[in-house]
Short mmCIF file of C-alpha atoms in Angstrom, two decimals:
data_model
loop_
_atom_site.label_atom_id
_atom_site.label_comp_id
_atom_site.label_asym_id
_atom_site.label_seq_id
_atom_site.Cartn_x
_atom_site.Cartn_y
_atom_site.Cartn_z
CA MET A 1 -61.30 12.00 61.89
CA ALA A 2 -64.65 12.93 62.39
CA LEU A 3 -66.27 16.11 61.64
CA LEU A 4 -69.25 16.74 64.15
CA GLY A 5 -71.42 19.79 64.73
CA GLY A 6 -74.40 21.91 63.34
CA ILE A 7 -72.66 23.43 60.57
CA ALA A 8 -73.98 22.30 57.45
CA SER A 9 -75.08 23.42 53.62
CA ALA A 10 -77.70 25.29 55.43
CA ALA A 11 -75.48 27.92 56.81
CA PHE A 12 -75.88 30.27 54.12
CA PHE A 13 -79.71 30.27 53.89
CA THR A 14 -81.33 29.37 57.07
CA SER A 15 -83.47 32.44 57.95
CA PRO A 16 -86.83 33.67 58.87
CA VAL A 17 -89.81 33.08 56.45
CA ALA A 18 -90.20 35.73 53.64
CA ALA A 19 -92.80 35.46 51.00
CA GLN A 20 -90.57 37.10 48.53
CA GLU A 21 -89.66 35.79 45.08
CA LEU A 22 -85.78 36.21 43.89
CA ARG A 23 -85.12 36.75 40.22
CA VAL A 24 -81.69 35.63 39.30
CA ALA A 25 -79.95 36.57 35.60
CA THR A 26 -77.40 33.76 35.34
CA SER A 27 -74.87 32.90 32.94
CA TYR A 28 -75.07 29.40 33.73
CA LYS A 29 -77.19 27.15 31.10
CA LEU A 30 -78.89 24.28 32.68
CA MET A 31 -78.93 21.64 30.03
CA THR A 32 -79.95 18.62 32.27
CA LEU A 33 -82.15 17.54 35.09
CA ASP A 34 -79.93 14.95 35.97
CA PRO A 35 -77.67 15.86 39.10
CA GLN A 36 -74.99 13.25 38.09
CA PHE A 37 -74.90 13.64 34.39
CA ALA A 38 -71.97 16.24 33.93
CA ASP A 39 -69.52 17.78 36.56
CA LEU A 40 -70.25 21.25 35.28
CA ASN A 41 -70.66 24.39 37.25
CA GLU A 42 -73.80 25.22 35.49
CA ASN A 43 -75.36 21.82 36.78
CA THR A 44 -73.80 22.09 40.29
CA SER A 45 -75.11 25.61 41.02
CA LEU A 46 -78.49 25.42 39.75
CA LEU A 47 -79.30 21.52 40.77
CA SER A 48 -78.01 22.20 44.25
CA HIS A 49 -81.16 24.03 45.32
CA ILE A 50 -83.07 20.55 44.91
CA TYR A 51 -80.20 18.02 45.72
CA GLU A 52 -77.76 17.75 48.21
CA ARG A 53 -74.41 16.37 49.28
CA LEU A 54 -73.21 14.23 51.97
CA VAL A 55 -70.37 16.82 52.51
CA TYR A 56 -70.36 20.37 51.77
CA GLN A 57 -67.50 23.05 51.02
CA ASP A 58 -67.75 26.01 52.94
CA GLU A 59 -66.06 29.56 51.70
CA ARG A 60 -62.85 28.26 52.46
CA LEU A 61 -63.22 25.04 50.76
CA ASN A 62 -63.08 23.28 53.81
CA PRO A 63 -65.35 20.24 54.21
CA VAL A 64 -68.41 20.50 56.52
CA PRO A 65 -71.45 18.60 57.20
CA GLY A 66 -74.18 18.12 54.70
CA LEU A 67 -76.43 15.13 54.83
CA ALA A 68 -73.69 13.41 56.48
CA LEU A 69 -73.42 14.56 60.11
CA SER A 70 -70.34 13.16 60.67
CA TRP A 71 -67.70 10.76 59.23
CA LYS A 72 -64.44 8.95 60.50
CA ARG A 73 -61.95 6.56 59.12
CA LEU A 74 -62.27 3.04 60.53
CA SER A 75 -59.05 1.66 58.86
CA ASP A 76 -56.79 2.58 55.78
CA THR A 77 -59.58 1.42 53.60
CA GLN A 78 -62.75 1.75 55.36
CA TRP A 79 -64.78 5.15 55.99
CA GLN A 80 -68.02 5.30 58.08
CA PHE A 81 -70.60 8.06 57.55
CA LYS A 82 -73.24 8.88 59.98
CA LEU A 83 -76.17 10.40 58.37
CA ARG A 84 -78.52 13.11 59.47
CA GLU A 85 -82.10 12.28 61.29
CA ASN A 86 -85.34 13.46 60.27
CA VAL A 87 -84.57 14.49 56.82
CA ARG A 88 -87.20 13.96 54.15
CA PHE A 89 -87.09 14.23 50.29
CA HIS A 90 -89.51 16.51 48.71
CA ASP A 91 -91.98 13.87 48.46
CA ARG A 92 -92.00 13.28 52.35
CA SER A 93 -90.02 9.90 51.65
CA PRO A 94 -87.16 9.56 54.58
CA PHE A 95 -83.79 10.16 53.64
CA THR A 96 -81.92 6.93 54.49
CA ALA A 97 -78.26 4.96 53.82
CA ASP A 98 -80.08 3.17 51.00
CA ASP A 99 -80.41 6.39 49.10
CA VAL A 100 -76.51 7.11 49.64
CA VAL A 101 -75.89 3.47 48.31
CA TYR A 102 -78.08 4.14 45.24
CA SER A 103 -76.54 7.44 44.42
CA LEU A 104 -73.17 6.36 44.51
CA GLU A 105 -73.64 2.81 42.66
CA ARG A 106 -75.21 4.93 40.04
CA VAL A 107 -72.33 7.03 39.60
CA ARG A 108 -69.75 4.24 39.92
CA SER A 109 -71.61 1.74 37.73
CA VAL A 110 -74.50 3.05 35.57
CA LEU A 111 -73.44 6.17 34.18
CA LYS A 112 -71.02 5.80 31.16
CA PRO A 113 -68.96 8.57 29.38
CA PRO A 114 -69.87 11.13 28.22
CA SER A 115 -72.15 11.13 31.08
CA GLY A 116 -69.61 9.60 33.46
CA SER A 117 -67.69 12.72 34.40
CA PHE A 118 -68.65 12.07 38.27
CA GLN A 119 -66.79 8.75 38.34
CA SER A 120 -63.56 10.37 38.93
CA TYR A 121 -64.69 10.96 42.38
CA THR A 122 -65.67 7.30 43.15
CA GLN A 123 -62.96 5.76 41.43
CA SER A 124 -61.23 4.99 44.88
CA ILE A 125 -64.58 3.19 46.02
CA LYS A 126 -64.67 -0.79 46.26
CA ALA A 127 -67.90 -1.20 47.81
CA VAL A 128 -70.72 0.83 49.62
CA ARG A 129 -73.39 -0.71 51.91
CA ALA A 130 -75.62 0.40 54.47
CA THR A 131 -75.05 -0.91 58.04
CA ASP A 132 -78.17 0.52 59.50
CA PRO A 133 -80.49 3.21 58.31
CA LEU A 134 -78.62 5.98 59.09
CA THR A 135 -74.89 4.80 58.54
CA VAL A 136 -72.96 4.15 55.42
CA LEU A 137 -69.81 2.12 55.27
CA ILE A 138 -67.47 2.65 52.28
CA GLU A 139 -64.63 0.25 51.29
CA THR A 140 -61.82 1.91 49.01
CA THR A 141 -59.45 -0.29 46.96
CA ALA A 142 -56.61 1.50 48.57
CA SER A 143 -56.09 4.30 50.85
CA ALA A 144 -58.22 7.20 50.19
CA PRO A 145 -57.67 9.94 52.85
CA ALA A 146 -59.52 12.64 50.86
CA LEU A 147 -62.70 10.59 50.19
CA PRO A 148 -65.40 12.95 52.00
CA LEU A 149 -63.83 15.93 49.97
CA ALA A 150 -64.35 13.74 46.85
CA LEU A 151 -67.96 12.96 48.06
CA SER A 152 -68.67 16.81 48.18
CA SER A 153 -69.06 16.82 44.40
CA ILE A 154 -71.93 14.01 44.45
CA PHE A 155 -75.60 14.76 44.70
CA ILE A 156 -77.87 12.42 46.63
CA MET A 157 -80.98 10.92 44.71
CA PRO A 158 -83.63 9.26 46.35
CA HIS A 159 -83.62 5.53 45.44
CA PRO A 160 -86.65 3.93 43.28
CA SER A 161 -88.33 0.73 43.98
CA SER A 162 -86.12 -0.82 41.38
CA GLY A 163 -83.35 -0.18 38.91
CA PHE A 164 -81.89 3.09 38.30
CA ARG A 165 -83.34 6.10 36.94
CA SER A 166 -81.79 6.95 33.35
CA THR A 167 -80.77 10.74 32.25
CA GLU A 168 -83.54 10.74 29.54
CA GLU A 169 -86.42 9.98 32.37
CA LEU A 170 -85.24 12.55 34.55
CA ASN A 171 -84.90 15.30 31.78
CA SER A 172 -88.45 14.27 30.92
CA ALA A 173 -89.54 15.60 34.21
CA ALA A 174 -92.48 13.34 33.79
CA VAL A 175 -91.60 12.68 37.50
CA PRO A 176 -90.44 15.89 38.94
CA PRO A 177 -86.92 16.09 40.18
CA ILE A 178 -86.78 14.92 43.94
CA GLY A 179 -84.26 15.91 46.54
CA THR A 180 -83.90 16.91 49.88
CA GLY A 181 -82.55 20.54 49.37
CA PRO A 182 -84.18 23.84 50.37
CA TYR A 183 -86.02 24.20 47.09
CA LYS A 184 -88.29 22.23 44.99
CA PHE A 185 -88.69 21.93 41.21
CA ALA A 186 -91.43 24.02 39.64
CA SER A 187 -90.31 24.12 35.97
CA TRP A 188 -87.78 23.97 33.41
CA GLN A 189 -87.15 25.14 29.93
CA SER A 190 -83.91 23.97 28.75
CA GLY A 191 -81.19 26.59 28.31
CA GLU A 192 -83.81 29.36 29.22
CA ARG A 193 -85.16 29.20 32.72
CA LEU A 194 -85.59 27.33 35.68
CA LYS A 195 -88.32 27.96 38.45
CA LEU A 196 -88.26 26.76 42.15
CA THR A 197 -90.45 26.92 45.13
CA ARG A 198 -89.46 26.83 48.72
CA ASN A 199 -89.44 23.68 50.67
CA ASP A 200 -91.17 24.62 53.86
CA ASP A 201 -90.31 21.35 55.56
CA TYR A 202 -86.62 21.57 54.87
CA TRP A 203 -84.51 20.11 57.51
CA GLY A 204 -82.44 23.03 58.04
CA GLY A 205 -85.22 25.68 58.57
CA LYS A 206 -87.14 27.33 56.02
CA PRO A 207 -85.43 28.81 53.19
CA ALA A 208 -85.50 32.72 52.81
CA TRP A 209 -87.13 33.18 49.49
CA SER A 210 -90.75 31.66 48.66
CA GLU A 211 -89.89 31.38 44.91
CA VAL A 212 -86.64 31.53 42.83
CA ASP A 213 -86.74 32.59 39.03
CA PHE A 214 -83.43 31.53 37.35
CA ARG A 215 -82.99 33.04 33.94
CA VAL A 216 -80.37 32.21 31.50
CA MET A 217 -78.78 35.20 30.12
CA GLU A 218 -75.46 34.15 28.34
CA SER A 219 -74.62 37.84 27.39
CA PRO A 220 -73.00 39.89 29.82
CA ALA A 221 -74.60 42.98 28.43
CA ALA A 222 -77.92 41.26 29.01
CA ARG A 223 -77.35 40.73 32.83
CA VAL A 224 -76.17 44.09 33.17
CA ALA A 225 -79.14 45.66 31.59
CA ALA A 226 -81.49 43.43 33.47
CA LEU A 227 -80.01 44.16 36.84
CA THR A 228 -79.85 48.11 36.24
CA THR A 229 -83.68 47.92 35.14
CA GLY A 230 -84.77 45.97 38.14
CA GLU A 231 -85.94 43.11 35.87
CA VAL A 232 -83.75 40.96 38.09
CA ASP A 233 -82.64 41.19 41.62
CA LEU A 234 -79.41 39.30 41.33
CA ALA A 235 -76.76 38.76 38.43
CA ASP A 236 -73.63 36.72 38.40
CA SER A 237 -70.58 36.85 36.06
CA LEU A 238 -70.56 40.38 35.80
CA PRO A 239 -67.81 42.06 33.70
CA ALA A 240 -65.33 44.10 35.49
CA ARG A 241 -65.70 47.14 32.90
CA ASP A 242 -69.46 47.64 34.12
CA VAL A 243 -68.90 47.75 37.54
CA ALA A 244 -68.52 51.50 37.73
CA THR A 245 -71.60 52.08 36.18
CA LEU A 246 -73.76 49.41 37.92
CA LYS A 247 -72.56 51.10 41.23
CA GLN A 248 -73.70 54.46 39.96
CA ARG A 249 -77.07 53.11 39.11
CA GLY A 250 -77.52 51.82 42.78
CA VAL A 251 -76.53 48.30 42.30
CA THR A 252 -74.28 46.81 45.17
CA VAL A 253 -71.39 44.84 43.73
CA VAL A 254 -69.60 42.05 45.54
CA SER A 255 -66.61 39.55 44.48
CA ALA A 256 -64.40 36.93 45.67
CA SER A 257 -61.40 35.47 44.07
CA ALA A 258 -62.24 32.37 42.31
CA ALA A 259 -60.76 29.04 43.52
CA ARG A 260 -58.67 28.75 40.49
CA SER A 261 -55.81 30.33 38.49
CA ASN A 262 -54.86 31.11 35.04
CA PHE A 263 -51.18 30.42 33.92
CA LEU A 264 -49.21 30.03 30.83
CA GLN A 265 -48.01 26.30 30.20
CA PHE A 266 -44.71 25.32 28.21
CA ASP A 267 -44.16 22.42 26.10
CA VAL A 268 -41.31 20.99 27.46
CA ASP A 269 -41.28 17.53 25.77
CA ARG A 270 -40.96 17.80 22.03
CA ASP A 271 -37.88 19.11 20.11
CA PRO A 272 -37.98 21.10 17.86
CA LEU A 273 -41.18 22.97 18.60
CA PRO A 274 -43.75 24.36 16.27
CA GLY A 275 -43.88 28.28 16.54
CA VAL A 276 -40.35 28.52 17.81
CA THR A 277 -37.66 30.31 15.84
CA ASP A 278 -34.34 32.43 16.14
CA LYS A 279 -34.89 36.26 15.24
CA ALA A 280 -34.05 35.09 11.73
CA GLY A 281 -36.85 33.04 11.54
CA LYS A 282 -34.89 29.91 11.82
CA PRO A 283 -36.03 26.78 14.03
CA ILE A 284 -33.94 26.38 17.12
CA PRO A 285 -33.87 23.51 19.68
CA ASN A 286 -36.80 23.81 22.30
CA PRO A 287 -35.75 26.64 24.68
CA PHE A 288 -38.21 25.53 27.24
CA LYS A 289 -36.29 22.51 28.35
CA ASP A 290 -33.90 24.79 30.03
CA LYS A 291 -35.12 25.93 33.53
CA ARG A 292 -33.28 29.23 33.22
CA VAL A 293 -35.55 30.42 30.02
CA ARG A 294 -38.83 29.25 31.72
CA GLU A 295 -37.78 31.13 34.79
CA ALA A 296 -36.85 34.29 32.62
CA LEU A 297 -40.22 34.39 31.06
CA SER A 298 -41.74 33.99 34.41
CA VAL A 299 -39.94 37.01 36.07
CA ALA A 300 -40.31 39.12 33.09
CA THR A 301 -44.25 38.56 33.28
CA ASP A 302 -45.87 41.85 34.96
CA ARG A 303 -48.68 40.19 36.96
CA PRO A 304 -49.85 43.02 38.75
CA LEU A 305 -50.41 44.70 35.50
CA LEU A 306 -52.68 42.25 34.31
CA SER A 307 -54.69 42.17 37.74
CA ASP A 308 -54.78 45.85 38.21
CA LYS A 309 -55.13 46.92 34.57
CA ILE A 310 -56.25 44.16 32.49
CA LEU A 311 -58.94 42.94 35.15
CA LEU A 312 -59.48 46.34 36.42
CA GLY A 313 -58.54 45.31 39.98
CA TYR A 314 -61.03 42.32 39.99
CA GLY A 315 -58.10 39.69 39.94
CA THR A 316 -55.24 39.03 42.25
CA ALA A 317 -51.73 38.49 41.00
CA ALA A 318 -50.95 34.70 41.13
CA ALA A 319 -47.68 33.04 42.21
CA GLN A 320 -49.50 29.27 42.61
CA LEU A 321 -52.69 27.58 41.61
CA PHE A 322 -55.27 28.78 44.21
CA PRO A 323 -55.38 31.96 45.83
CA ASN A 324 -53.24 32.09 48.93
CA GLY A 325 -54.97 31.29 52.26
CA LEU A 326 -57.23 28.33 50.81
CA PRO A 327 -56.19 24.97 51.83
CA GLY A 328 -52.79 23.64 50.60
CA THR A 329 -51.62 27.02 49.39
CA SER A 330 -48.28 28.43 50.49
CA ALA A 331 -48.03 31.72 52.04
CA LYS A 332 -44.21 31.97 50.79
CA LEU A 333 -45.40 32.14 47.03
CA VAL A 334 -46.21 35.77 46.59
CA ALA A 335 -46.32 37.45 43.03
CA THR A 336 -43.57 39.99 42.47
CA PRO A 337 -43.31 42.95 39.99
CA PRO A 338 -41.12 41.91 36.89
CA ASP A 339 -37.40 41.98 36.81
CA TYR A 340 -36.41 42.34 33.35
CA GLU A 341 -32.43 42.71 34.09
CA LYS A 342 -32.76 39.33 35.89
CA ALA A 343 -34.65 37.87 33.06
CA LYS A 344 -32.07 39.07 30.72
CA ALA A 345 -29.43 37.49 32.55
CA LEU A 346 -31.13 34.14 32.74
CA LEU A 347 -31.45 34.23 28.73
CA ALA A 348 -27.85 35.02 28.34
CA GLU A 349 -26.78 32.07 30.73
CA ALA A 350 -28.88 29.79 28.69
CA GLY A 351 -27.14 30.79 25.39
CA LEU A 352 -30.16 32.92 24.08
CA SER A 353 -28.98 36.74 24.81
CA ASP A 354 -30.19 37.51 21.52
CA GLY A 355 -34.04 36.34 22.52
CA PHE A 356 -36.28 34.09 20.19
CA ASN A 357 -39.56 34.15 18.41
CA VAL A 358 -42.42 32.21 19.78
CA VAL A 359 -46.22 31.73 19.16
CA LEU A 360 -48.03 32.48 22.41
CA ALA A 361 -51.78 30.88 21.88
CA GLY A 362 -54.93 31.21 24.37
CA PRO A 363 -58.65 31.51 23.97
CA ALA A 364 -60.84 34.53 23.03
CA GLY A 365 -63.33 35.29 25.51
CA ARG A 366 -63.18 31.99 27.58
CA TYR A 367 -61.91 33.80 30.83
CA PRO A 368 -61.72 37.34 31.95
CA GLY A 369 -58.77 38.96 30.48
CA ASP A 370 -57.60 36.02 28.26
CA ALA A 371 -56.84 37.63 25.11
CA GLU A 372 -55.84 40.85 26.41
CA SER A 373 -53.37 39.42 28.87
CA LEU A 374 -51.54 37.88 25.93
CA GLN A 375 -51.19 41.04 24.30
CA ALA A 376 -49.81 42.43 27.57
CA ILE A 377 -47.38 39.55 28.09
CA ALA A 378 -45.97 40.08 24.74
CA GLN A 379 -45.20 43.40 25.36
CA ASN A 380 -43.39 42.37 28.79
CA TRP A 381 -41.44 39.98 26.79
CA ALA A 382 -40.10 42.21 24.02
CA ARG A 383 -38.42 44.11 26.89
CA ILE A 384 -35.98 40.97 27.18
CA GLY A 385 -35.84 40.33 23.40
CA VAL A 386 -38.38 37.59 23.32
CA ARG A 387 -40.76 38.37 20.39
CA ALA A 388 -44.31 36.51 21.22
CA GLN A 389 -46.68 36.53 18.71
CA PRO A 390 -50.40 36.17 20.34
CA VAL A 391 -52.48 33.83 18.57
CA VAL A 392 -55.95 33.52 19.83
CA ALA A 393 -59.07 31.52 18.86
CA PRO A 394 -62.63 30.48 20.17
CA PHE A 395 -62.07 27.95 23.10
CA SER A 396 -63.32 24.66 21.11
CA VAL A 397 -60.67 25.60 18.11
CA PHE A 398 -57.94 26.76 20.53
CA ALA A 399 -58.37 23.34 22.55
CA THR A 400 -58.38 21.12 19.51
CA LYS A 401 -55.10 22.64 18.52
CA ARG A 402 -53.44 22.54 21.78
CA SER A 403 -54.38 18.72 21.99
CA ALA A 404 -53.11 18.40 18.45
CA GLY A 405 -49.68 19.56 19.52
CA GLU A 406 -49.97 22.88 17.41
CA TYR A 407 -48.87 25.36 19.94
CA PRO A 408 -45.27 25.55 21.94
CA LEU A 409 -46.59 27.89 24.63
CA TRP A 410 -50.43 28.52 25.83
CA TYR A 411 -52.69 30.29 28.09
CA GLY A 412 -54.59 27.64 30.39
CA GLY A 413 -56.50 27.17 33.58
CA CYS A 414 -57.62 24.96 36.37
CA SER A 415 -60.28 25.05 39.02
CA GLY A 416 -61.82 22.43 41.35
CA ASP A 417 -62.62 21.58 44.86
CA SER A 418 -58.82 21.52 45.99
CA VAL A 419 -55.44 22.74 45.09
CA SER A 420 -54.48 19.04 45.23
CA LEU A 421 -56.64 18.46 42.08
CA CYS A 422 -54.83 20.88 40.15
CA LEU A 423 -51.41 19.66 41.27
CA ASP A 424 -52.39 16.30 40.24
CA THR A 425 -53.84 17.23 36.73
CA VAL A 426 -51.61 20.18 35.81
CA LEU A 427 -48.11 19.52 37.07
CA ALA A 428 -48.13 15.72 38.08
CA SER A 429 -46.26 13.53 35.46
CA PRO A 430 -48.77 11.97 32.78
CA ASN A 431 -49.33 8.59 34.07
CA ALA A 432 -52.29 6.71 32.99
CA GLU A 433 -52.36 3.92 35.63
CA ARG A 434 -52.17 6.85 38.44
CA LYS A 435 -54.69 9.05 36.16
CA THR A 436 -52.48 11.97 36.67
CA GLY A 437 -51.39 14.61 34.36
CA ALA A 438 -54.72 14.99 32.77
CA ASN A 439 -54.13 18.43 31.95
CA ASN A 440 -50.32 18.45 31.67
CA TYR A 441 -50.45 19.35 27.91
CA GLY A 442 -46.63 20.34 28.10
CA ARG A 443 -45.89 16.85 29.34
CA TYR A 444 -43.86 18.01 32.24
CA ARG A 445 -42.24 15.21 34.38
CA ASN A 446 -40.51 15.77 37.57
CA PRO A 447 -40.36 12.39 39.50
CA ALA A 448 -39.25 13.93 42.91
CA PHE A 449 -42.40 16.41 42.85
CA ASP A 450 -44.65 13.29 42.01
CA ASP A 451 -43.06 11.40 45.11
CA LEU A 452 -43.97 14.56 47.26
CA LEU A 453 -47.25 15.01 45.86
CA MET A 454 -48.26 11.39 46.59
CA LYS A 455 -47.07 11.64 50.06
CA ALA A 456 -49.06 14.70 50.64
CA GLN A 457 -52.20 12.91 49.12
CA ALA A 458 -51.96 10.06 51.57
CA ILE A 459 -52.22 12.47 54.44
CA GLU A 460 -55.90 12.82 55.70
CA GLU A 461 -57.62 16.15 55.18
CA GLY A 462 -56.18 18.88 57.88
CA PRO A 463 -53.48 21.03 58.67
CA GLU A 464 -50.56 18.32 58.27
CA ARG A 465 -51.94 17.42 54.45
CA ASN A 466 -52.30 21.26 53.68
CA ALA A 467 -48.61 21.90 54.81
CA ALA A 468 -47.42 18.95 52.88
CA LEU A 469 -49.30 20.04 49.63
CA ALA A 470 -48.00 23.67 50.31
CA ALA A 471 -44.48 22.28 50.54
CA ALA A 472 -44.86 20.31 47.11
CA THR A 473 -46.24 23.22 45.70
CA GLU A 474 -43.17 25.39 46.38
CA PHE A 475 -40.78 22.68 45.22
CA VAL A 476 -42.48 22.12 42.00
CA LEU A 477 -42.83 26.04 41.21
CA ALA A 478 -39.18 26.53 41.98
CA ASP A 479 -38.68 24.59 38.70
CA TYR A 480 -40.95 27.02 36.62
CA PRO A 481 -43.05 24.66 34.76
CA ILE A 482 -45.96 27.07 34.42
CA VAL A 483 -46.16 30.65 34.73
CA PRO A 484 -49.11 31.50 37.22
CA LEU A 485 -50.68 34.80 36.02
CA TYR A 486 -53.94 35.76 38.28
CA HIS A 487 -56.73 34.38 40.18
CA PHE A 488 -59.80 36.33 38.44
CA HIS A 489 -62.52 37.48 40.60
CA LEU A 490 -66.16 36.29 40.62
CA ILE A 491 -68.33 39.35 40.31
CA ALA A 492 -71.92 39.51 41.53
CA GLY A 493 -74.69 42.45 41.61
CA TYR A 494 -78.07 42.72 43.69
CA GLY A 495 -80.72 45.26 43.74
CA LYS A 496 -82.84 46.71 46.48
CA HIS A 497 -84.73 43.19 47.38
CA VAL A 498 -81.35 41.61 48.28
CA SER A 499 -79.53 42.87 51.54
CA ALA A 500 -76.42 40.60 51.09
CA TYR A 501 -74.84 38.22 48.76
CA SER A 502 -71.95 35.85 49.55
CA VAL A 503 -69.90 34.98 46.71
CA HIS A 504 -68.46 31.46 46.69
CA PRO A 505 -64.94 30.80 45.18
CA ARG A 506 -66.20 27.61 43.70
CA GLY A 507 -68.15 30.09 41.34
CA TRP A 508 -71.71 28.74 42.47
CA THR A 509 -74.74 30.90 42.03
CA THR A 510 -77.62 30.09 44.38
CA ALA A 511 -80.41 31.49 46.38
CA MET A 512 -78.87 30.20 49.43
CA GLN A 513 -76.29 32.79 49.25
CA ALA A 514 -78.61 35.64 49.01
CA VAL A 515 -80.45 37.19 52.08
CA PRO A 516 -83.78 39.17 51.49
CA THR A 517 -83.91 42.87 52.41
CA GLY A 518 -85.46 43.47 55.96
CA GLU A 519 -83.85 40.35 57.51
#
């Protein structure tokens, strides 16, 4: 299938010239100028001003043309990408297929862990070559129907005269970072500030802002204060508790549900489990091996309470891994109010009518509402006789203990470019050869689901694939391997110099999403 047309990453920012600076308070701390060093939102967001991708994901997460104007599958293992004409890098050198080959080869062959996190997007690629200056042919080791979506995560760099640029060389800024993007690099203070200037020769039209100044403010209170006083024009990752005050002071607040979910995950593998006992404190067999127990805890969880009260309305109660309506999600899966009587009946059927004790672990402050949600869930479960003890810790401590197997049940999350990725990493059986189950810390295994997922992933991007992913999701969640909780909302605010801002579900913060006042 080929995707054609004029929709591109420029869709968010093509506008008349405005000699205006945009000042942004961001939670994202850019720690490198290497666009291929680490697959983290802070790098993706900020460096997307300078560099571009072959394929872009729009606000519905659909792949649309970026530097590649179109693409099509020539065979089961070959893809052809046609590139845009008349695109130039910031140094005025022309963008060609050789730059694509260089960029993909740098990810595939040069960058090594810990700076090789983008290699997951290229693991299916066997060879890349330029068949003419504006055509790239990619051969894969096996069928790779979602290759265009995978390439939406990789920035394209200009190829040097020889060799490959090192991360150290790029970070030195001895040669300024050069891309094809709407803004040029001006200056960078690691972890503190990134300044950009408009690329007047941008292929998609002159960008809206003459200059962009990103100021790193990790403290939410600092971002709120800077926005309130007019020190900045735009701020991201705002706390829900401050929204009312910001609105009273003339700030416009916008939000969108993040392309992610937070959930509870069970250890269904070990027996017995640490932190699980009867009411007398004696160890019992792993209760989470019984689907009825997992279902009981799920139906006893008050998701609307979490989204409405804990997240103050800036969250959506979840019944699956991505918000309903995004590609691959199921319209049939809808969060419902708790049913405590049904939960009690299920526990009784499982021989646990008296309930049990369990440690409920999670991070503190990593995600909106994380620690508070655990307290609320513990109160929910107390109504069916399950005494949950919330145990929270800084994320680094929590993650280490989770990996070490110290918890029986915990709060987790997943986000990414598609629901397929989260199904693959969270719910698919751990399999080193297929590289599935990387975040399946509970070691849940469901061969029938694995088969459904593999068949769905073998279908090319489009309605048929989305329907198959939705069906696989319905099938696996009927077994209650996790308890979806909520999709928290991404909240941003802007002042009088901005007339509109579009929140992207991937959590990106860019000048391209902001429209100056007067346009």
